[in-house]
Amino acid sequence: MEQVVIFSDDNGGVSILMPSQECLKRHTIQEIAEKDVPSGKPFKIVSRDIVPSDRTFRKAWEVDESKLTDGVGSPHNVFVTDPQHPNNQS
Amino acid sequence: MSDLIIKPSGTSANFKVQNPSGTDKIVMNSSGTITTATLGSAVDLGLTANHSGVKTAINASGAAPIYACRAWAQINGTNNNLNADGNISSVTESSDLYTVNLETALEDANYSVNVSFKRQSGDGSSAGYVNIEKSQTLSNSSFKIYFFNTAGDTINPGLIFVSVFR
């Protein structure tokens, strides 16, 4: 089952994050979401099937932020395994 | 002091090093060509990016130096699907603004991004131009792009092509 990550953008709209299948060979979607969702923003990992394919009113999409309970975007935009992650800096 | 010389018994014989079970691990033929060997990651071949052997291997002729593509992707802009990519962790679409996130960050934000997109057959509104989003501070791990048609409206191209050089 293909999954995507949703979070709310700064204008009250809905952002859809699609993970790379290549990257998923090395990292979980949770790890990707924590790295790539903007810092401090709560997110939800959902089945891709629930994202409407009809984009006619795409900019009017809204999300209930109280349902975004799977995690929060990290302040670091690198994986913890990346040499540039603060944990790996000497 | 004298050299240590190891030589096969016949002129056309190979020189071999085998493991205890008799499997050839290193083989050099009578012409002096090593035909079997495994190089460990610690072996220093003395290659540089612009070594003639490297350039020949990737069909880079002439004296100009070579610089590698550090990330690339083909993205379906209508459903956000990454059709294929390298060093990309994800793509986010927020009200027609696309954020491309790198799996492994670059050393800094002084990179070059090349973006193009495919015009849809029979759809004049799919022709236009692409911008690196003006409001962002370039990051070494992501960048944001918008696509516009010739009327200045944002669009979602069917296919987006991205490459990053540094």
Coordinates of N, CA and C in Angstrom, one line a residue:
Chain A
M1 N 0.9 -1.2 0.0 CA 0.0 0.0 0.0 C 0.9 1.2 0.0
E2 N 0.7 2.1 -1.0 CA 1.6 3.2 -1.1 C 1.1 4.3 -0.1
Q3 N 2.0 5.0 0.5 CA 1.6 6.0 1.5 C 2.2 7.3 1.2
V4 N 1.6 8.4 1.6 CA 2.0 9.7 1.5 C 1.9 10.4 2.8
V5 N 2.5 11.6 2.9 CA 2.5 12.3 4.2 C 1.7 13.6 3.9
I6 N 0.8 13.9 4.8 CA 0.0 15.2 4.6 C 0.3 16.1 5.9
F7 N 0.4 17.4 5.6 CA 0.5 18.4 6.6 C -0.1 19.7 6.1
S8 N -0.3 20.6 7.0 CA -0.9 21.9 6.6 C 0.1 22.9 6.2
D9 N -0.1 23.6 5.2 CA 0.9 24.6 4.8 C 0.6 25.9 5.5
D10 N 1.5 26.9 5.3 CA 1.4 28.2 6.0 C 0.1 29.0 5.7
N11 N -0.5 28.6 4.6 CA -1.7 29.4 4.2 C -3.0 28.6 4.5
G12 N -2.9 27.6 5.3 CA -4.1 26.8 5.7 C -4.5 25.8 4.7
G13 N -3.7 25.6 3.6 CA -4.0 24.5 2.7 C -3.3 23.2 3.1
V14 N -3.4 22.3 2.2 CA -2.9 20.9 2.5 C -1.7 20.7 1.6
S15 N -0.6 20.2 2.3 CA 0.6 19.8 1.5 C 0.6 18.3 1.5
I16 N 1.0 17.8 0.3 CA 1.1 16.4 0.1 C 2.6 16.0 -0.2
L17 N 3.2 15.2 0.6 CA 4.6 14.8 0.5 C 4.6 13.4 -0.1
M18 N 5.3 13.2 -1.2 CA 5.4 11.9 -1.8 C 6.8 11.4 -1.6
P19 N 7.0 10.3 -0.9 CA 8.4 9.8 -0.7 C 9.0 9.2 -1.9
S20 N 10.3 9.2 -2.1 CA 10.9 8.5 -3.2 C 11.0 7.0 -2.9
Q21 N 10.6 6.2 -3.9 CA 10.7 4.7 -3.7 C 12.1 4.3 -3.5
E22 N 13.0 5.0 -4.1 CA 14.5 4.7 -3.9 C 14.9 5.0 -2.5
C23 N 14.5 6.1 -2.0 CA 14.8 6.5 -0.6 C 14.2 5.5 0.4
L24 N 13.0 5.0 0.1 CA 12.3 4.1 1.0 C 13.1 2.8 1.1
K25 N 14.0 2.5 0.2 CA 14.8 1.3 0.4 C 15.8 1.5 1.6
R26 N 16.1 2.7 1.9 CA 17.0 3.0 3.0 C 16.5 3.7 4.2
H27 N 15.3 4.3 4.1 CA 14.7 5.0 5.2 C 13.2 4.7 5.3
T28 N 12.6 4.8 6.4 CA 11.2 4.6 6.6 C 10.5 5.9 6.2
I29 N 9.2 5.8 5.9 CA 8.4 7.0 5.5 C 8.4 7.9 6.8
Q30 N 8.4 7.3 8.0 CA 8.4 8.2 9.2 C 9.7 9.0 9.2
E31 N 10.8 8.4 8.9 CA 12.1 9.1 8.9 C 12.1 10.2 7.8
I32 N 11.6 9.9 6.6 CA 11.5 10.9 5.6 C 10.6 12.0 6.0
A33 N 9.5 11.7 6.6 CA 8.6 12.8 7.0 C 9.2 13.7 8.0
E34 N 9.8 13.1 9.0 CA 10.5 13.9 10.0 C 11.5 14.9 9.4
K35 N 12.2 14.4 8.4 CA 13.3 15.2 7.8 C 12.7 16.3 6.9
D36 N 11.7 15.9 6.1 CA 11.2 16.8 5.0 C 10.0 17.6 5.3
V37 N 9.2 17.3 6.3 CA 8.1 18.2 6.7 C 8.8 19.4 7.4
P38 N 8.3 20.6 7.1 CA 8.9 21.8 7.8 C 8.9 21.7 9.3
S39 N 10.0 22.2 9.8 CA 10.2 22.1 11.3 C 9.0 22.5 12.1
G40 N 8.6 21.7 13.0 CA 7.5 21.9 14.0 C 6.1 21.7 13.4
K41 N 6.0 21.3 12.2 CA 4.7 21.1 11.6 C 4.3 19.6 11.9
P42 N 3.1 19.4 12.4 CA 2.6 18.0 12.6 C 2.2 17.4 11.3
F43 N 2.3 16.1 11.2 CA 2.0 15.4 10.0 C 1.3 14.1 10.2
K44 N 0.7 13.6 9.2 CA 0.0 12.3 9.2 C 0.4 11.5 8.0
I45 N 0.7 10.2 8.2 CA 1.0 9.3 7.2 C -0.2 8.6 6.8
V46 N -0.6 8.7 5.5 CA -1.9 8.1 5.1 C -1.7 7.3 3.8
S47 N -2.7 6.5 3.5 CA -2.7 5.8 2.3 C -2.9 6.8 1.1
R48 N -2.2 6.5 0.1 CA -2.3 7.4 -1.1 C -3.8 7.5 -1.6
D49 N -4.5 6.4 -1.4 CA -5.8 6.3 -1.9 C -6.8 7.3 -1.4
I50 N -6.5 7.9 -0.2 CA -7.4 8.8 0.3 C -7.2 10.2 -0.2
V51 N -6.1 10.4 -0.9 CA -5.9 11.7 -1.5 C -6.7 11.8 -2.8
P52 N -7.6 12.8 -2.9 CA -8.4 12.9 -4.1 C -7.6 13.1 -5.4
S53 N -8.0 12.4 -6.4 CA -7.3 12.5 -7.7 C -7.8 13.7 -8.5
D54 N -9.0 14.1 -8.2 CA -9.6 15.3 -8.8 C -9.0 16.6 -8.2
R55 N -8.3 17.3 -8.9 CA -7.6 18.5 -8.4 C -8.4 19.8 -8.7
T56 N -9.6 19.7 -9.1 CA -10.4 20.9 -9.5 C -10.3 22.0 -8.4
F57 N -10.5 21.5 -7.2 CA -10.6 22.5 -6.1 C -9.4 22.3 -5.1
R58 N -8.2 21.9 -5.7 CA -7.0 21.6 -4.9 C -6.7 22.6 -3.9
K59 N -6.8 23.9 -4.3 CA -6.3 25.0 -3.4 C -7.3 25.2 -2.2
A60 N -8.5 24.5 -2.3 CA -9.5 24.7 -1.3 C -9.4 23.5 -0.3
W61 N -8.6 22.6 -0.5 CA -8.5 21.5 0.4 C -8.1 21.9 1.8
E62 N -8.6 21.3 2.8 CA -8.3 21.6 4.2 C -8.0 20.3 4.9
V63 N -7.3 20.4 6.1 CA -7.1 19.3 6.9 C -7.3 19.6 8.4
D64 N -7.9 18.7 9.1 CA -8.1 18.9 10.5 C -6.8 18.7 11.2
E65 N -6.1 19.7 11.7 CA -4.8 19.6 12.3 C -4.8 18.7 13.5
S66 N -5.9 18.5 14.2 CA -5.9 17.6 15.4 C -5.7 16.2 15.0
K67 N -5.9 15.9 13.6 CA -5.7 14.5 13.2 C -4.3 14.2 12.7
L68 N -3.4 15.3 12.7 CA -2.1 15.1 12.2 C -1.2 14.6 13.4
T69 N -1.3 13.4 13.7 CA -0.7 12.8 15.0 C 0.5 11.9 14.8
D70 N 1.0 11.8 13.6 CA 2.1 10.8 13.4 C 3.5 11.3 13.7
G71 N 3.6 12.6 13.9 CA 4.9 13.1 14.2 C 5.0 14.6 13.8
V72 N 6.2 15.2 14.0 CA 6.4 16.6 13.8 C 7.7 16.8 13.0
G73 N 7.7 17.7 12.1 CA 8.9 18.0 11.3 C 10.1 18.3 12.2
S74 N 11.2 17.7 11.9 CA 12.4 18.0 12.6 C 13.0 19.3 12.3
P75 N 13.8 20.0 13.2 CA 14.5 21.2 12.8 C 15.7 20.9 11.9
H76 N 16.1 19.7 11.8 CA 17.2 19.3 10.9 C 16.7 18.7 9.6
N77 N 17.1 19.3 8.5 CA 16.6 18.8 7.2 C 17.6 17.7 6.6
V78 N 18.2 17.0 7.5 CA 19.0 15.9 7.1 C 18.7 14.6 7.9
F79 N 18.9 13.5 7.4 CA 18.7 12.2 8.1 C 19.8 12.2 9.2
V80 N 19.4 11.4 10.3 CA 20.4 11.3 11.4 C 21.6 10.6 10.9
T81 N 21.5 9.8 9.8 CA 22.7 9.1 9.3 C 23.6 10.0 8.4
D82 N 23.1 11.2 8.1 CA 23.8 12.1 7.2 C 25.0 12.7 8.0
P83 N 26.2 12.7 7.3 CA 27.3 13.3 8.0 C 27.1 14.7 8.4
Q84 N 26.1 15.4 7.8 CA 25.9 16.8 8.1 C 24.9 17.0 9.2
H85 N 24.3 15.9 9.7 CA 23.4 16.0 10.9 C 24.2 16.5 12.1
P86 N 23.6 17.4 12.9 CA 24.4 17.9 14.0 C 24.9 16.8 15.0
N87 N 24.2 15.7 15.1 CA 24.7 14.6 15.9 C 26.1 14.1 15.4
N88 N 26.4 14.3 14.1 CA 27.6 13.7 13.6 C 28.7 14.7 13.4
Q89 N 28.4 15.9 13.9 CA 29.5 17.0 13.8 C 30.3 16.9 15.0
S90 N 31.7 17.0 14.9 CA 32.5 16.9 16.0 C 32.9 18.3 16.5
Chain B
M1 N 70.9 -7.9 -1.1 CA 69.4 -8.0 -1.1 C 69.0 -8.3 -2.5
S2 N 68.1 -9.2 -2.7 CA 67.6 -9.6 -4.0 C 66.1 -9.6 -4.1
D3 N 65.6 -9.4 -5.3 CA 64.1 -9.5 -5.5 C 63.6 -10.9 -5.2
L4 N 62.3 -10.9 -4.7 CA 61.6 -12.2 -4.6 C 60.9 -12.4 -5.9
I5 N 61.2 -13.5 -6.6 CA 60.6 -13.8 -7.9 C 59.7 -15.0 -7.8
I6 N 58.5 -14.9 -8.2 CA 57.6 -16.0 -8.2 C 57.2 -16.2 -9.7
K7 N 57.4 -17.4 -10.3 CA 57.0 -17.5 -11.7 C 56.3 -18.9 -11.9
P8 N 55.4 -18.9 -12.9 CA 54.7 -20.2 -13.2 C 55.7 -21.1 -13.9
S9 N 55.3 -22.4 -14.0 CA 56.2 -23.4 -14.5 C 56.3 -23.4 -16.0
G10 N 55.3 -22.8 -16.7 CA 55.3 -22.8 -18.2 C 55.1 -21.4 -18.8
T11 N 55.5 -21.2 -20.0 CA 55.4 -19.9 -20.6 C 53.9 -19.4 -20.7
S12 N 53.0 -20.3 -20.9 CA 51.6 -19.9 -21.0 C 50.8 -20.1 -19.8
A13 N 51.4 -20.4 -18.7 CA 50.7 -20.7 -17.5 C 50.3 -19.4 -16.7
N14 N 49.3 -19.5 -16.0 CA 48.8 -18.4 -15.2 C 49.5 -18.4 -13.8
F15 N 49.6 -17.2 -13.2 CA 50.0 -17.1 -11.8 C 48.7 -17.0 -11.0
K16 N 48.6 -17.9 -10.0 CA 47.3 -17.9 -9.2 C 47.6 -17.8 -7.7
V17 N 46.7 -17.2 -7.0 CA 46.7 -17.3 -5.6 C 45.3 -17.8 -5.3
Q18 N 45.2 -18.9 -4.5 CA 44.0 -19.6 -4.2 C 43.7 -19.5 -2.7
N19 N 42.4 -19.6 -2.3 CA 42.1 -19.8 -0.9 C 42.2 -21.2 -0.5
P20 N 42.1 -21.6 0.8 CA 42.3 -22.9 1.2 C 41.4 -24.0 0.5
S21 N 40.3 -23.6 0.0 CA 39.4 -24.6 -0.7 C 39.7 -24.7 -2.2
G22 N 40.8 -24.0 -2.6 CA 41.2 -24.1 -4.0 C 40.5 -23.2 -5.0
T23 N 39.8 -22.2 -4.5 CA 39.2 -21.2 -5.4 C 40.2 -20.1 -5.7
D24 N 40.2 -19.8 -7.1 CA 41.2 -18.7 -7.5 C 40.7 -17.4 -6.9
K25 N 41.6 -16.7 -6.3 CA 41.3 -15.4 -5.7 C 42.0 -14.3 -6.5
I26 N 43.2 -14.6 -6.9 CA 43.9 -13.6 -7.8 C 44.5 -14.4 -8.9
V27 N 44.3 -14.0 -10.2 CA 44.8 -14.7 -11.3 C 45.5 -13.7 -12.2
M28 N 46.7 -14.0 -12.6 CA 47.4 -13.1 -13.6 C 47.8 -14.0 -14.8
N29 N 47.5 -13.6 -16.0 CA 47.8 -14.5 -17.1 C 49.2 -14.3 -17.6
S30 N 49.6 -15.1 -18.5 CA 51.0 -15.0 -19.0 C 51.4 -13.7 -19.6
S31 N 50.4 -12.9 -20.0 CA 50.7 -11.6 -20.5 C 50.9 -10.5 -19.4
G32 N 50.6 -10.9 -18.2 CA 50.8 -10.0 -17.1 C 49.5 -9.2 -16.8
T33 N 48.4 -9.7 -17.4 CA 47.1 -9.1 -17.1 C 46.4 -9.8 -16.0
I34 N 46.0 -9.0 -15.0 CA 45.3 -9.6 -13.8 C 43.8 -9.8 -14.3
T35 N 43.4 -11.0 -14.3 CA 42.1 -11.3 -14.8 C 41.1 -11.6 -13.7
T36 N 41.5 -11.9 -12.5 CA 40.6 -12.2 -11.4 C 41.2 -11.5 -10.2
A37 N 40.4 -10.7 -9.5 CA 40.9 -10.1 -8.3 C 39.7 -9.3 -7.8
T38 N 39.6 -9.1 -6.5 CA 38.6 -8.2 -5.9 C 39.3 -7.1 -5.1
L39 N 39.0 -5.9 -5.4 CA 39.7 -4.8 -4.8 C 38.8 -4.3 -3.6
G40 N 39.4 -4.2 -2.4 CA 38.7 -3.7 -1.3 C 38.4 -2.3 -1.4
S41 N 37.5 -1.8 -0.6 CA 37.2 -0.3 -0.7 C 38.3 0.6 -0.2
A42 N 39.2 0.0 0.5 CA 40.4 0.8 1.0 C 41.5 0.9 0.0
V43 N 41.4 0.2 -1.1 CA 42.5 0.2 -2.1 C 42.4 1.6 -2.8
D44 N 43.5 2.3 -2.8 CA 43.6 3.6 -3.5 C 44.1 3.4 -4.9
L45 N 43.2 3.7 -5.9 CA 43.6 3.5 -7.3 C 44.3 4.8 -7.8
G46 N 44.3 5.8 -7.0 CA 45.0 7.0 -7.4 C 44.2 7.8 -8.5
L47 N 42.8 7.5 -8.6 CA 42.0 8.1 -9.5 C 41.5 9.5 -9.0
T48 N 41.4 10.4 -9.9 CA 40.8 11.7 -9.6 C 39.6 11.9 -10.6
A49 N 38.8 12.8 -10.3 CA 37.6 13.0 -11.2 C 38.0 13.2 -12.6
N50 N 39.1 13.9 -12.8 CA 39.4 14.2 -14.2 C 40.6 13.3 -14.7
H51 N 40.8 12.2 -14.1 CA 41.7 11.2 -14.5 C 41.2 10.7 -15.9
S52 N 42.2 10.5 -16.8 CA 41.8 10.1 -18.2 C 41.0 8.8 -18.2
G53 N 41.3 7.9 -17.3 CA 40.5 6.7 -17.3 C 39.1 6.9 -16.9
V54 N 38.9 7.8 -15.9 CA 37.5 8.1 -15.5 C 36.8 8.8 -16.7
K55 N 37.4 9.7 -17.3 CA 36.7 10.4 -18.4 C 36.4 9.5 -19.6
T56 N 37.4 8.6 -19.9 CA 37.1 7.7 -21.0 C 35.9 6.8 -20.6
A57 N 35.8 6.4 -19.4 CA 34.8 5.5 -19.0 C 33.4 6.1 -19.1
I58 N 33.3 7.4 -19.0 CA 32.0 8.1 -19.1 C 31.9 8.9 -20.4
N59 N 32.7 8.6 -21.4 CA 32.6 9.2 -22.7 C 32.8 10.7 -22.7
A60 N 33.6 11.2 -21.7 CA 33.9 12.6 -21.6 C 35.2 12.9 -22.3
S61 N 35.1 13.3 -23.6 CA 36.3 13.6 -24.4 C 36.7 15.0 -24.2
G62 N 38.0 15.3 -24.6 CA 38.5 16.7 -24.5 C 39.1 17.0 -23.1
A63 N 39.6 18.2 -23.0 CA 40.3 18.6 -21.8 C 39.4 19.2 -20.7
A64 N 38.2 19.5 -21.1 CA 37.3 20.2 -20.1 C 37.0 19.3 -18.9
P65 N 37.0 19.8 -17.7 CA 36.8 19.0 -16.5 C 35.4 18.5 -16.5
I66 N 35.2 17.5 -15.7 CA 33.8 16.9 -15.5 C 33.3 17.2 -14.1
Y67 N 32.0 17.5 -14.0 CA 31.4 17.7 -12.7 C 30.1 16.8 -12.7
A68 N 29.9 16.3 -11.5 CA 28.8 15.2 -11.5 C 27.5 15.8 -11.1
C69 N 26.4 15.2 -11.6 CA 25.1 15.5 -11.2 C 24.9 14.9 -9.8
R70 N 24.4 15.7 -8.9 CA 24.3 15.2 -7.5 C 22.9 14.8 -7.1
A71 N 22.0 15.1 -7.9 CA 20.6 14.6 -7.7 C 19.8 14.9 -8.9
W72 N 18.8 14.0 -9.2 CA 18.0 14.2 -10.4 C 16.6 13.5 -10.1
A73 N 15.7 13.9 -10.9 CA 14.3 13.3 -10.8 C 13.5 13.5 -12.0
Q74 N 12.6 12.6 -12.3 CA 11.5 12.8 -13.2 C 10.2 12.7 -12.3
I75 N 9.4 13.8 -12.3 CA 8.3 13.8 -11.4 C 7.0 14.0 -12.2
N76 N 6.0 13.2 -11.9 CA 4.6 13.5 -12.4 C 4.0 14.6 -11.6
G77 N 3.9 15.8 -12.2 CA 3.4 16.9 -11.5 C 2.0 16.9 -11.2
T78 N 1.2 16.0 -11.8 CA -0.2 16.0 -11.5 C -0.6 15.2 -10.3
N79 N 0.2 14.1 -10.0 CA -0.1 13.3 -8.8 C 1.1 13.2 -7.9
N80 N 2.2 14.0 -8.2 CA 3.3 14.1 -7.3 C 4.2 12.9 -7.3
N81 N 3.9 11.9 -8.2 CA 4.7 10.7 -8.2 C 6.1 10.9 -8.7
L82 N 7.1 10.3 -8.0 CA 8.5 10.3 -8.4 C 8.6 9.1 -9.4
N83 N 8.7 9.4 -10.7 CA 8.8 8.2 -11.6 C 10.1 7.6 -11.5
A84 N 11.2 8.4 -11.3 CA 12.5 7.8 -11.1 C 13.4 9.0 -10.5
D85 N 14.4 8.6 -9.7 CA 15.1 9.7 -9.1 C 16.5 9.2 -8.6
G86 N 17.3 10.1 -8.2 CA 18.6 9.8 -7.6 C 18.9 10.8 -6.5
N87 N 19.2 10.4 -5.3 CA 19.4 11.3 -4.2 C 18.3 12.3 -3.9
I88 N 17.1 11.8 -4.1 CA 15.9 12.6 -3.7 C 15.1 11.8 -2.6
S89 N 14.7 12.5 -1.6 CA 14.0 11.8 -0.5 C 12.5 11.9 -0.7
S90 N 12.0 13.1 -1.2 CA 10.6 13.2 -1.4 C 10.4 14.5 -2.2
V91 N 9.1 14.6 -2.7 CA 8.6 15.9 -3.3 C 7.3 16.2 -2.6
T92 N 7.2 17.5 -2.2 CA 6.0 18.0 -1.6 C 5.4 19.0 -2.5
E93 N 4.0 18.9 -2.7 CA 3.3 19.8 -3.4 C 2.3 20.6 -2.5
S94 N 2.5 21.9 -2.5 CA 1.6 22.7 -1.6 C 1.0 23.8 -2.5
S95 N -0.2 23.7 -2.9 CA -0.9 24.7 -3.7 C 0.0 25.1 -4.9
D96 N 0.4 24.1 -5.6 CA 1.2 24.2 -6.9 C 2.6 24.6 -6.6
L97 N 3.1 24.7 -5.4 CA 4.5 25.0 -5.1 C 5.1 23.6 -4.8
Y98 N 6.1 23.3 -5.5 CA 6.8 22.0 -5.4 C 8.1 22.2 -4.6
T99 N 8.3 21.4 -3.6 CA 9.5 21.3 -2.8 C 10.2 20.0 -3.1
V100 N 11.4 20.1 -3.6 CA 12.2 18.9 -3.9 C 13.2 18.7 -2.7
N101 N 13.2 17.6 -2.0 CA 14.0 17.4 -0.9 C 15.1 16.3 -1.2
L102 N 16.3 16.7 -0.9 CA 17.5 15.8 -1.2 C 17.7 14.7 -0.1
E103 N 18.0 13.5 -0.5 CA 18.2 12.5 0.5 C 19.5 12.8 1.3
T104 N 20.6 13.1 0.6 CA 21.8 13.5 1.2 C 22.1 14.9 0.9
A105 N 22.3 15.7 1.9 CA 22.4 17.2 1.6 C 23.8 17.4 0.9
L106 N 23.8 18.6 0.2 CA 25.0 19.0 -0.5 C 25.9 19.8 0.5
E107 N 27.1 20.0 0.1 CA 28.0 20.7 1.1 C 27.6 22.1 1.4
D108 N 26.9 22.8 0.5 CA 26.3 24.1 0.7 C 25.2 24.4 -0.3
A109 N 24.7 25.6 -0.3 CA 23.6 25.9 -1.2 C 24.0 26.6 -2.5
N110 N 25.3 26.5 -2.8 CA 25.8 27.1 -4.0 C 25.8 26.1 -5.2
Y111 N 24.7 25.6 -5.4 CA 24.5 24.6 -6.5 C 23.7 25.2 -7.6
S112 N 23.7 24.4 -8.7 CA 22.9 24.8 -9.8 C 21.8 23.8 -10.1
V113 N 20.5 24.4 -10.2 CA 19.4 23.5 -10.4 C 18.9 23.7 -11.9
N114 N 18.7 22.7 -12.6 CA 18.1 22.7 -13.9 C 16.7 22.1 -13.8
V115 N 15.7 22.8 -14.2 CA 14.3 22.3 -14.2 C 13.7 22.5 -15.6
S116 N 13.0 21.6 -16.1 CA 12.2 21.8 -17.3 C 10.9 20.9 -17.1
F117 N 10.0 21.1 -18.0 CA 8.8 20.3 -17.9 C 8.2 20.1 -19.3
K118 N 7.4 19.1 -19.4 CA 6.8 18.7 -20.7 C 5.5 19.4 -21.0
R119 N 5.4 19.9 -22.1 CA 4.1 20.5 -22.6 C 3.2 19.4 -22.9
Q120 N 1.9 19.5 -22.5 CA 0.9 18.5 -22.8 C 0.4 18.6 -24.2
S121 N 0.3 17.6 -24.9 CA -0.2 17.6 -26.3 C -1.7 18.1 -26.3
G122 N -1.9 19.1 -27.1 CA -3.3 19.7 -27.2 C -3.7 20.6 -26.1
D123 N -2.8 20.9 -25.2 CA -3.2 21.7 -24.1 C -2.2 23.0 -24.0
G124 N -2.7 24.0 -24.7 CA -1.9 25.2 -24.8 C -1.6 25.8 -23.4
S125 N -2.4 25.6 -22.4 CA -2.2 26.2 -21.1 C -1.1 25.5 -20.4
S126 N -0.6 24.4 -20.9 CA 0.5 23.7 -20.3 C 1.9 24.2 -20.7
A127 N 1.9 25.2 -21.6 CA 3.1 25.8 -22.0 C 3.4 26.9 -21.1
G128 N 4.7 27.2 -20.8 CA 5.0 28.3 -19.9 C 6.4 28.3 -19.4
Y129 N 6.6 28.6 -18.2 CA 8.0 28.7 -17.7 C 8.0 28.3 -16.2
V130 N 9.3 28.1 -15.7 CA 9.5 27.6 -14.4 C 10.3 28.6 -13.6
N131 N 10.1 28.8 -12.4 CA 10.9 29.7 -11.5 C 11.3 28.9 -10.3
I132 N 12.5 29.2 -9.8 CA 12.9 28.8 -8.4 C 12.2 29.8 -7.5
E133 N 11.4 29.3 -6.6 CA 10.5 30.2 -5.8 C 11.3 31.4 -5.1
K134 N 10.8 32.6 -5.3 CA 11.5 33.8 -4.9 C 11.6 34.0 -3.4
S135 N 10.7 33.4 -2.6 CA 10.6 33.8 -1.2 C 11.6 32.9 -0.4
Q136 N 12.1 31.8 -1.0 CA 12.9 30.9 -0.2 C 14.3 31.3 0.0
T137 N 14.9 30.9 1.1 CA 16.3 31.0 1.3 C 16.9 29.6 0.8
L138 N 17.7 29.6 -0.2 CA 18.2 28.4 -0.7 C 18.8 27.5 0.4
S139 N 18.5 26.3 0.4 CA 19.0 25.3 1.4 C 19.9 24.3 0.7
N140 N 20.8 23.7 1.5 CA 21.6 22.6 0.9 C 20.9 21.3 0.8
S141 N 19.6 21.3 1.3 CA 18.9 20.0 1.3 C 17.6 20.0 0.6
S142 N 17.2 21.2 0.1 CA 15.9 21.3 -0.6 C 15.8 22.6 -1.4
F143 N 14.9 22.6 -2.4 CA 14.6 23.8 -3.1 C 13.2 23.8 -3.6
K144 N 12.6 25.0 -3.8 CA 11.2 25.1 -4.2 C 11.0 25.6 -5.6
I145 N 10.1 25.1 -6.3 CA 9.9 25.5 -7.7 C 8.4 25.7 -8.0
Y146 N 8.1 26.7 -8.8 CA 6.7 27.0 -9.3 C 6.7 26.9 -10.8
F147 N 5.6 26.5 -11.4 CA 5.5 26.4 -12.8 C 4.3 27.3 -13.2
F148 N 4.5 28.1 -14.3 CA 3.5 29.0 -14.7 C 3.1 28.8 -16.2
N149 N 1.9 29.1 -16.6 CA 1.6 29.1 -18.0 C 1.8 30.5 -18.5
T150 N 1.6 30.7 -19.8 CA 2.0 32.0 -20.4 C 1.1 33.1 -19.9
A151 N -0.1 32.7 -19.3 CA -1.0 33.8 -18.7 C -0.5 34.1 -17.3
G152 N 0.5 33.4 -16.8 CA 0.9 33.7 -15.4 C 0.3 32.9 -14.3
D153 N -0.6 32.0 -14.7 CA -1.2 31.1 -13.7 C -0.3 29.9 -13.4
T154 N -0.3 29.5 -12.1 CA 0.5 28.3 -11.7 C -0.2 27.1 -12.3
I155 N 0.7 26.2 -12.7 CA 0.2 24.9 -13.3 C 0.9 23.7 -12.7
N156 N 0.4 22.5 -13.0 CA 1.0 21.3 -12.6 C 1.4 20.5 -13.8
P157 N 2.6 20.6 -14.2 CA 3.0 19.9 -15.5 C 2.9 18.4 -15.3
G158 N 2.6 17.7 -16.5 CA 2.5 16.3 -16.5 C 3.8 15.6 -16.1
L159 N 4.9 16.2 -16.7 CA 6.2 15.6 -16.3 C 7.2 16.8 -16.0
I160 N 7.9 16.6 -15.0 CA 8.9 17.6 -14.5 C 10.3 16.9 -14.5
F161 N 11.3 17.6 -15.0 CA 12.6 17.1 -15.0 C 13.5 18.0 -14.2
V162 N 14.3 17.4 -13.3 CA 15.1 18.1 -12.4 C 16.5 17.5 -12.4
S163 N 17.5 18.4 -12.4 CA 18.9 17.9 -12.1 C 19.6 19.0 -11.3
V164 N 20.5 18.5 -10.4 CA 21.3 19.4 -9.5 C 22.8 19.1 -9.7
F165 N 23.5 20.2 -10.0 CA 24.9 20.1 -10.1 C 25.7 20.9 -9.1
R166 N 26.8 20.4 -8.6 CA 27.6 21.1 -7.7 C 29.1 20.6 -7.8

